[in-house]
Coordinates of N, CA and C in Angstrom, one line a residue:
M1 N 0.7 -1.1 0.0 CA 0.0 0.1 0.1 C 0.8 1.5 -0.3
A2 N 0.3 2.3 -1.0 CA 1.3 3.4 -1.0 C 1.1 4.3 0.4
P3 N 2.5 5.0 0.8 CA 2.6 5.6 1.9 C 1.3 6.5 1.9
P4 N 0.9 7.6 2.9 CA -0.1 8.4 2.8 C 0.7 9.8 2.1
D5 N -0.1 10.7 1.2 CA 0.5 11.9 0.7 C 0.6 12.9 1.9
T6 N 1.3 13.9 1.6 CA 1.7 14.6 2.6 C 0.8 15.4 2.8
R7 N -0.4 15.9 2.2 CA -1.6 16.3 2.7 C -2.2 15.7 4.0
T8 N -2.4 14.2 3.6 CA -2.7 13.2 4.3 C -2.1 13.1 5.9
Q9 N -0.6 13.4 5.5 CA 0.1 12.9 6.9 C -0.1 14.3 7.5
I10 N -0.2 15.7 6.9 CA -0.1 16.7 7.7 C -1.7 16.9 8.7
L11 N -2.4 16.6 8.0 CA -4.3 16.1 8.7 C -4.3 15.2 9.8
D12 N -3.4 14.1 9.6 CA -3.5 12.7 10.5 C -2.7 13.7 11.7
A13 N -1.2 14.2 11.8 CA -0.7 14.8 12.7 C -1.5 16.1 13.3
A14 N -2.1 16.9 12.7 CA -3.1 17.9 13.2 C -4.0 17.4 13.8
E15 N -4.8 16.3 13.6 CA -5.7 15.6 14.2 C -5.2 15.0 15.7
R16 N -4.3 14.9 15.4 CA -3.8 14.2 16.7 C -3.4 14.9 18.0
L17 N -2.3 16.4 17.4 CA -2.0 17.5 18.0 C -3.3 18.5 18.6
F18 N -3.9 18.6 17.4 CA -5.2 19.3 18.3 C -5.9 19.0 19.1
A19 N -6.4 17.5 19.2 CA -7.1 16.6 20.2 C -6.6 16.6 21.5
E20 N -5.1 16.6 21.4 CA -4.3 16.8 22.6 C -4.1 17.4 23.4
R21 N -3.5 18.9 22.6 CA -3.3 20.2 22.8 C -4.1 21.4 22.7
G22 N -5.0 21.3 22.0 CA -5.9 22.4 21.7 C -5.4 23.2 20.6
Y23 N -6.1 24.0 20.3 CA -5.9 24.9 19.3 C -4.6 25.7 19.5
G24 N -4.7 26.5 20.2 CA -3.5 27.3 21.0 C -2.4 26.9 21.2
G25 N -2.6 25.5 21.9 CA -1.2 24.6 21.9 C -0.5 24.0 20.9
T26 N -0.9 23.9 19.7 CA -0.4 23.3 19.0 C 0.3 24.6 18.0
S27 N 1.0 24.1 17.6 CA 2.1 25.4 16.7 C 2.1 24.4 15.1
V28 N 2.1 25.1 14.2 CA 2.6 24.7 13.0 C 3.6 23.8 13.0
R29 N 4.7 24.3 13.2 CA 6.0 23.6 13.3 C 5.7 22.4 14.1
A30 N 4.8 22.0 15.2 CA 5.1 20.5 15.9 C 4.2 20.1 14.9
I31 N 3.4 20.2 14.0 CA 2.4 19.7 13.5 C 3.3 19.0 12.1
T32 N 4.1 20.4 11.4 CA 4.9 19.7 9.8 C 5.7 18.8 10.8
D33 N 6.7 18.9 12.1 CA 7.7 18.1 12.3 C 6.9 16.4 12.6
L34 N 5.9 16.4 13.1 CA 5.1 15.4 13.3 C 4.9 14.6 11.8
A35 N 4.2 15.1 11.4 CA 4.1 15.0 9.4 C 5.4 14.7 8.7
G36 N 6.5 15.1 9.3 CA 7.2 15.0 8.2 C 7.7 16.0 7.3
A37 N 7.1 17.0 7.4 CA 6.8 17.8 6.4 C 7.3 19.2 6.6
N38 N 7.5 20.3 5.2 CA 8.5 20.9 5.7 C 7.4 22.1 6.4
L39 N 7.9 23.2 6.7 CA 6.9 24.4 7.3 C 6.1 24.9 6.3
A40 N 6.3 25.0 5.2 CA 5.5 25.8 4.1 C 4.6 24.8 3.6
A41 N 4.6 23.5 3.6 CA 3.5 22.3 3.3 C 2.1 22.9 4.0
V42 N 2.1 23.3 5.0 CA 0.5 24.0 5.5 C -0.1 24.7 4.9
S43 N 1.1 25.8 4.8 CA 0.0 27.3 3.8 C 0.0 26.9 2.3
Y44 N 0.8 25.6 1.8 CA 0.7 25.5 0.7 C -0.5 24.4 0.4
H45 N -1.0 23.4 1.4 CA -1.9 22.7 1.2 C -3.5 23.5 1.6
F46 N -3.4 24.2 2.7 CA -4.3 24.7 3.7 C -4.1 26.4 3.7
G47 N -3.7 26.9 3.7 CA -3.5 28.3 3.5 C -3.2 29.0 5.4
S48 N -3.5 28.3 6.1 CA -3.5 28.8 7.4 C -3.6 27.9 8.4
K49 N -3.3 28.0 9.7 CA -3.6 27.3 10.9 C -5.2 26.7 10.8
A50 N -5.4 28.1 10.9 CA -7.3 27.8 11.0 C -7.8 26.8 9.8
E51 N -7.7 27.2 8.9 CA -8.3 26.6 7.6 C -7.4 25.0 7.9
L52 N -6.4 24.9 8.3 CA -6.2 23.4 8.5 C -7.0 22.9 9.7
L53 N -7.6 23.4 10.6 CA -8.5 22.9 11.8 C -9.5 22.6 11.4
T54 N -9.9 23.6 10.2 CA -11.1 23.4 9.7 C -11.2 22.1 9.0
E55 N -10.5 22.1 8.3 CA -10.5 20.7 7.5 C -10.1 19.5 8.2
V56 N -9.3 19.6 9.2 CA -9.2 18.5 10.4 C -10.1 18.1 10.8
V57 N -11.0 19.1 11.4 CA -12.4 18.6 12.0 C -13.7 18.1 11.2
R58 N -13.8 18.8 9.8 CA -14.5 18.2 8.9 C -14.1 16.9 8.5
R59 N -13.1 16.8 8.1 CA -12.9 15.2 8.2 C -12.9 14.5 9.1
A60 N -13.1 14.7 10.4 CA -14.1 13.6 11.2 C -15.0 13.4 11.3
I61 N -15.9 14.7 11.4 CA -17.2 15.0 11.3 C -18.4 14.6 10.1
E62 N -17.3 14.8 9.0 CA -18.8 14.7 8.3 C -19.1 13.5 7.9
P63 N -18.5 12.3 8.3 CA -19.3 11.0 7.9 C -20.3 10.9 9.1
I64 N -19.8 11.3 10.3 CA -20.8 11.5 11.4 C -22.3 12.1 11.1
T65 N -22.0 13.1 10.6 CA -23.1 14.1 9.9 C -23.7 13.5 9.1
A66 N -23.0 12.8 8.2 CA -24.1 12.2 7.0 C -24.4 11.0 7.4
A67 N -24.1 10.2 8.2 CA -25.0 9.5 9.1 C -26.2 9.9 9.7
Q68 N -25.7 10.9 10.7 CA -27.5 11.5 11.5 C -28.3 12.1 10.1
R69 N -27.6 12.5 9.2 CA -29.2 13.2 7.9 C -29.3 11.9 7.6
A70 N -28.9 11.0 7.4 CA -29.7 9.7 6.9 C -30.7 9.1 8.0
G71 N -30.2 8.6 9.3 CA -31.0 8.7 10.1 C -32.3 9.1 10.0
L72 N -32.3 10.5 10.1 CA -33.4 11.4 10.3 C -34.2 11.3 9.2
D73 N -33.6 10.8 7.8 CA -34.6 11.0 7.1 C -35.1 9.5 6.5
R74 N -34.5 8.4 7.4 CA -35.1 7.6 7.6 C -36.7 7.4 8.4
L75 N -36.5 8.0 9.7 CA -37.5 8.2 10.8 C -38.9 9.2 9.9
L76 N -38.1 10.2 9.4 CA -39.6 11.2 8.7 C -39.9 10.4 7.5
A77 N -39.5 9.8 6.6 CA -39.8 8.9 5.5 C -41.3 7.9 6.5
R78 N -40.9 7.8 7.6 CA -42.1 6.7 8.2 C -42.9 7.2 9.1
T79 N -42.7 8.4 9.8 CA -43.7 9.1 10.1 C -43.1 10.6 10.6
P80 N -44.2 11.8 10.4 CA -43.4 13.1 10.6 C -43.2 13.4 12.0
D81 N -43.6 12.6 12.9 CA -43.2 12.9 14.3 C -42.8 11.8 15.0
P82 N -41.3 11.3 15.0 CA -40.5 10.3 15.5 C -40.7 10.4 17.2
P83 N -40.5 9.4 17.6 CA -40.7 9.5 18.8 C -39.2 10.0 19.8
V84 N -39.2 10.6 20.9 CA -37.9 10.8 21.7 C -36.7 10.1 21.4
A85 N -36.9 8.9 21.6 CA -35.9 7.7 21.9 C -35.4 7.4 20.3
E86 N -36.1 7.3 19.1 CA -35.7 7.3 17.9 C -34.8 8.2 17.6
L87 N -35.2 9.6 17.7 CA -34.5 10.6 17.4 C -33.4 10.5 18.0
V88 N -33.1 10.3 19.4 CA -31.9 10.0 20.1 C -30.9 9.4 19.6
E89 N -31.8 8.0 19.3 CA -30.8 6.7 18.1 C -30.1 7.6 17.3
A90 N -30.9 7.9 15.8 CA -30.5 8.7 15.2 C -29.4 9.3 15.4
F91 N -29.6 10.1 16.3 CA -28.6 11.6 16.5 C -27.3 11.3 17.6
A92 N -27.2 10.1 18.4 CA -26.5 9.7 19.2 C -25.7 8.5 18.5
G93 N -26.1 7.5 17.8 CA -25.8 6.3 17.5 C -24.6 6.4 16.4
P94 N -24.8 7.5 15.3 CA -23.6 7.8 14.8 C -22.3 8.3 15.4
L95 N -22.4 8.9 16.6 CA -21.6 9.3 17.6 C -20.3 8.0 17.8
F96 N -21.5 7.2 18.4 CA -20.9 5.8 18.5 C -20.0 4.9 17.3
D97 N -20.8 4.9 16.1 CA -20.2 4.0 15.5 C -18.8 5.3 14.5
G98 N -19.2 6.1 14.7 CA -17.6 7.3 14.6 C -16.6 7.2 15.5
M99 N -16.8 6.8 16.8 CA -15.7 6.9 17.6 C -15.9 5.8 18.5
P100 N -15.5 4.6 18.0 CA -15.3 3.5 18.8 C -14.2 3.4 19.6
A101 N -14.7 3.2 20.8 CA -13.3 3.2 22.0 C -12.7 2.2 22.2
D102 N -12.6 1.2 20.8 CA -11.5 0.1 20.6 C -10.9 0.3 19.8
D103 N -10.8 1.4 19.4 CA -10.0 2.0 17.9 C -9.1 3.5 18.1
E104 N -8.1 3.5 18.2 CA -7.0 4.6 18.4 C -7.9 5.7 17.5
G105 N -8.2 5.6 16.2 CA -9.0 6.6 15.6 C -10.0 7.2 16.3
G106 N -10.7 6.4 16.7 CA -12.2 6.8 17.0 C -11.6 7.5 18.2
A107 N -11.4 6.9 19.2 CA -10.9 7.9 20.6 C -9.9 9.2 20.5
R108 N -9.2 9.0 19.2 CA -8.7 10.5 18.9 C -10.1 11.7 18.5
R109 N -10.9 11.0 17.5 CA -11.9 11.8 17.5 C -12.8 12.1 18.3
S110 N -12.9 11.2 19.2 CA -13.9 11.6 20.6 C -12.7 12.5 21.4
R111 N -11.4 12.6 21.6 CA -10.7 13.6 22.0 C -11.1 15.3 21.2
L112 N -11.1 15.1 20.2 CA -11.3 16.2 19.4 C -12.3 17.0 19.4
I113 N -13.5 16.2 19.9 CA -14.7 16.6 19.9 C -14.7 17.0 21.1
V114 N -14.3 16.5 22.1 CA -14.2 16.8 23.8 C -13.3 18.3 23.8
M115 N -12.6 18.3 22.6 CA -11.4 19.9 23.0 C -12.3 21.1 22.2
I116 N -13.0 20.5 21.1 CA -13.7 21.7 20.4 C -15.0 22.2 21.4
I117 N -15.7 21.3 22.3 CA -16.5 21.7 23.2 C -15.6 22.8 24.4
S118 N -14.5 22.0 24.8 CA -14.1 22.9 26.0 C -12.9 23.6 25.6
D119 N -12.5 24.0 24.6 CA -11.3 25.0 23.9 C -11.9 26.5 23.7
P120 N -11.2 27.3 24.4 CA -11.9 28.5 24.4 C -11.5 29.1 23.1
A121 N -10.5 28.7 22.4 CA -10.1 29.3 21.4 C -11.2 29.5 20.0
E122 N -11.6 30.8 19.5 CA -12.8 30.8 18.8 C -12.7 29.9 17.4
E123 N -11.4 29.6 17.3 CA -11.0 28.9 15.9 C -11.8 27.6 16.0
M124 N -11.8 27.1 17.4 CA -12.4 25.6 17.9 C -14.4 26.3 17.1
R125 N -14.7 26.9 16.9 CA -15.9 27.1 17.1 C -16.4 27.6 15.7
A126 N -15.6 28.0 15.2 CA -15.9 28.5 13.6 C -15.7 27.9 12.6
W127 N -15.6 26.2 12.7 CA -15.4 25.5 11.7 C -16.5 25.0 10.6
T128 N -17.6 25.1 11.8 CA -19.0 24.3 11.3 C -19.7 25.1 9.8
G129 N -20.0 24.2 8.9 CA -20.4 25.1 7.7 C -21.6 24.8 7.6
P130 N -22.5 25.0 6.5 CA -23.9 24.7 6.1 C -24.2 23.2 6.2
A131 N -23.7 22.4 5.6 CA -24.2 20.9 6.0 C -24.8 21.0 7.9
E132 N -23.6 20.9 8.4 CA -23.7 20.6 9.8 C -24.8 21.6 10.3
D133 N -24.6 22.7 10.2 CA -26.1 23.6 10.7 C -27.1 23.3 10.5
A134 N -27.3 22.7 8.8 CA -28.9 22.1 8.5 C -29.0 20.7 9.5
V135 N -28.0 20.1 9.1 CA -28.5 18.7 10.2 C -29.2 19.1 11.6
R136 N -27.9 20.2 12.3 CA -28.5 20.2 13.5 C -29.8 20.8 13.6
E137 N -30.3 21.9 12.5 CA -31.3 22.8 12.9 C -32.8 21.4 12.3
R138 N -32.4 20.5 11.6 CA -33.6 19.7 11.6 C -33.7 18.7 12.7
Y139 N -32.6 18.4 13.2 CA -32.9 17.7 14.6 C -33.4 18.3 15.9
L140 N -33.5 20.0 15.6 CA -34.1 20.6 16.9 C -35.2 20.7 16.3
A141 N -35.5 20.9 15.0 CA -37.1 21.1 14.5 C -37.9 19.7 15.0
A142 N -37.1 18.5 15.1 CA -37.6 17.1 14.9 C -38.4 16.9 16.8
F143 N -37.3 17.5 17.4 CA -37.2 17.5 18.8 C -38.3 18.3 19.4
E144 N -38.7 19.8 18.8 CA -39.7 20.6 19.1 C -40.9 19.8 19.0
R145 N -41.1 19.3 17.8 CA -42.2 18.7 17.7 C -42.6 17.5 18.7
A146 N -41.5 16.8 19.1 CA -41.6 16.0 20.0 C -41.9 16.4 21.5
L147 N -41.2 17.5 21.6 CA -41.0 17.6 23.1 C -41.7 19.6 23.0
P148 N -42.6 19.5 22.4 CA -43.4 21.0 22.6 C -42.9 21.9 23.6
D149 N -43.2 21.6 25.2 CA -43.4 22.1 26.1 C -42.0 22.9 26.3
L150 N -40.3 22.4 25.9 CA -39.3 22.6 26.3 C -39.4 23.7 25.3
S151 N -38.2 24.8 26.1 CA -38.2 25.9 25.1 C -37.0 26.0 24.2
S152 N -37.0 26.4 23.3 CA -35.5 26.0 22.3 C -33.9 26.4 23.2
E153 N -34.0 27.2 24.1 CA -32.6 27.0 24.6 C -32.8 26.2 25.4
E154 N -33.2 25.8 26.6 CA -33.3 24.2 26.9 C -33.2 22.9 26.1
L155 N -33.8 23.1 24.9 CA -33.4 22.3 24.0 C -32.3 21.8 23.5
G156 N -31.6 23.1 22.9 CA -30.5 23.0 22.7 C -29.3 23.0 23.6
F157 N -29.5 22.9 24.6 CA -29.0 22.8 25.6 C -28.7 21.5 25.9
R158 N -29.7 20.4 25.9 CA -29.8 19.4 25.8 C -29.4 18.4 25.0
L159 N -29.5 19.3 23.7 CA -29.3 18.6 22.6 C -27.1 18.4 22.6
R160 N -27.2 19.5 23.3 CA -25.5 19.9 22.8 C -25.3 18.7 24.1
G161 N -25.9 18.1 25.0 CA -25.5 17.1 25.9 C -25.4 16.2 25.3
I162 N -26.5 15.9 24.5 CA -25.9 14.2 23.9 C -24.5 14.3 23.1
L163 N -24.2 15.4 22.7 CA -22.7 15.3 22.0 C -21.8 15.1 23.2
A164 N -21.6 15.9 24.3 CA -21.1 16.0 25.4 C -20.7 14.8 25.9
V165 N -22.0 14.2 26.2 CA -21.7 12.9 26.8 C -21.4 11.8 26.2
T166 N -21.8 11.5 24.7 CA -20.9 10.2 24.0 C -19.6 10.7 24.1
A167 N -19.1 11.9 23.4 CA -17.6 12.0 23.2 C -16.6 11.9 24.7
V168 N -17.1 12.2 25.7 CA -16.8 12.4 27.1 C -16.3 10.5 27.1
D169 N -17.8 10.0 27.0 CA -17.7 8.3 27.3 C -16.5 7.9 26.6
R170 N -16.6 7.8 25.5 CA -15.6 7.4 24.5 C -14.4 7.1 25.2
V171 N -13.7 8.9 25.0 CA -12.5 8.8 25.9 C -12.5 8.2 27.2
E172 N -13.2 8.1 28.2 CA -13.1 7.9 29.4 C -13.0 6.2 29.3
V173 N -13.7 5.2 28.1 CA -13.6 4.1 27.9 C -12.4 3.6 27.4
Y174 N -12.0 4.5 26.4 CA -10.5 4.0 26.3 C -9.4 4.4 26.6
N175 N -9.5 5.5 27.7 CA -8.4 5.7 28.7 C -8.5 4.8 29.5
R176 N -9.5 4.2 30.3 CA -9.5 3.0 31.2 C -9.2 1.7 30.8
H177 N -9.4 1.2 29.8 CA -9.0 0.3 29.0 C -7.8 -0.2 28.3
S178 N -7.5 -1.1 27.8 CA -6.3 -1.5 26.9 C -7.1 -1.7 26.0
P179 N -6.4 -1.9 24.5 CA -7.7 -1.8 23.8 C -7.9 -3.6 23.2
A180 N -6.8 -4.2 24.3 CA -7.1 -5.9 24.2 C -8.3 -6.2 24.8
D181 N -8.6 -5.2 25.9 CA -9.5 -5.3 26.8 C -11.2 -5.0 26.5
L182 N -11.0 -4.3 24.8 CA -12.5 -3.8 24.5 C -13.1 -4.4 23.5
C183 N -14.0 -4.8 23.3 CA -14.6 -5.5 22.4 C -15.9 -5.2 21.6
P184 N -16.5 -5.3 20.4 CA -17.9 -4.8 19.9 C -18.7 -4.7 21.1
K185 N -18.9 -5.6 21.6 CA -19.8 -5.6 22.8 C -20.0 -4.8 23.5
T186 N -19.0 -4.3 23.9 CA -18.7 -3.1 25.0 C -18.8 -1.9 24.7
G187 N -19.1 -1.3 22.9 CA -19.2 -0.4 22.6 C -21.3 -0.8 22.6
E188 N -21.4 -2.0 22.0 CA -22.9 -2.0 22.0 C -23.6 -1.9 23.2
G189 N -23.4 -2.3 24.5 CA -23.9 -2.2 25.8 C -23.8 -0.6 26.1
A190 N -22.7 0.2 25.6 CA -22.5 1.5 25.8 C -23.7 2.1 25.3
R191 N -23.8 1.8 23.9 CA -24.4 2.6 23.1 C -26.1 2.6 23.7
R192 N -26.6 1.2 23.9 CA -27.9 0.9 24.5 C -27.8 1.8 25.8
W193 N -27.0 1.9 26.3 CA -27.3 2.6 27.8 C -27.5 4.1 27.5
A194 N -26.6 4.4 26.4 CA -26.6 5.9 26.2 C -27.8 6.6 25.8
V195 N -28.5 5.7 25.0 CA -29.6 6.1 24.1 C -30.7 5.8 25.4
T196 N -30.6 4.9 25.9 CA -31.6 4.9 27.3 C -31.4 6.5 28.2
F197 N -30.2 6.1 28.6 CA -30.0 7.2 29.4 C -30.3 9.1 29.3
L198 N -29.9 9.2 27.7 CA -30.2 10.5 26.9 C -31.7 10.9 26.6
A199 N -32.2 9.7 26.3 CA -33.8 9.3 25.9 C -34.2 10.1 27.0
A200 N -34.1 9.8 28.4 CA -34.8 9.9 29.5 C -34.4 11.6 30.0
A201 N -33.2 12.0 29.7 CA -32.6 13.3 29.6 C -33.2 14.1 29.1
M202 N -33.4 13.9 27.9 CA -34.1 14.6 26.5 C -36.1 14.8 27.1
S203 N -36.4 13.8 27.6 CA -37.6 13.6 27.8 C -38.3 14.6 28.9
A204 N -37.2 14.6 30.3 CA -37.2 15.3 31.4 C -38.1 16.5 31.2
P205 N -39.2 16.9 32.1 CA -39.9 18.1 32.0 C -39.1 19.3 32.0
P206 N -39.8 20.6 31.4 CA -39.1 21.7 31.5 C -38.6 22.1 32.8
T207 N -37.3 22.6 32.7 CA -36.4 23.0 34.2 C -37.6 24.3 34.6
G208 N -38.2 24.2 36.5 CA -38.8 25.5 36.4 C -38.0 26.5 36.7
T209 N -38.7 27.8 36.9 CA -37.9 28.8 37.1 C -38.0 29.6 38.5

């Protein structure tokens, strides 16, 4: 098999370092050193460090977003008002599929998502594009129909909670176990537990004022 090209090597190195150190803690030189590339390669292939981050995150997130969109399409083709548990499964399931805890690549994507949530750098929140925004808005609309008593602000908070809980769980499971201890059944069990827990959290009554 042919070795990765320079652009892919830079993306792989940047994903690892951004996930471990955050945006501010990762220098272009550190990325190119890890990738075995020259310093000018980032400018040539991506333009800037911020644009490289966007490509890194989009590469990691796009398959998850596509699966979330497809899952919602299947639900809506069956009924215009899917129940909460099925909406949670369609939204959270692809996160588990895209971040398997028994795989270093999946754990790295989990760490990257946790870093996106927690990193104060504006660049970490500026990567999203129309595709990601559209999927989020469609899920919010579906959850609003299923949970009409929730305010849009509280509903958005709970939807962000699905992302945070799933990503943190995947990182924690990987960090606590060696890859040899993990198996597909571990992920399947956690996925079922998460859907049960998150569906209950999403369905809780509105918070009193």
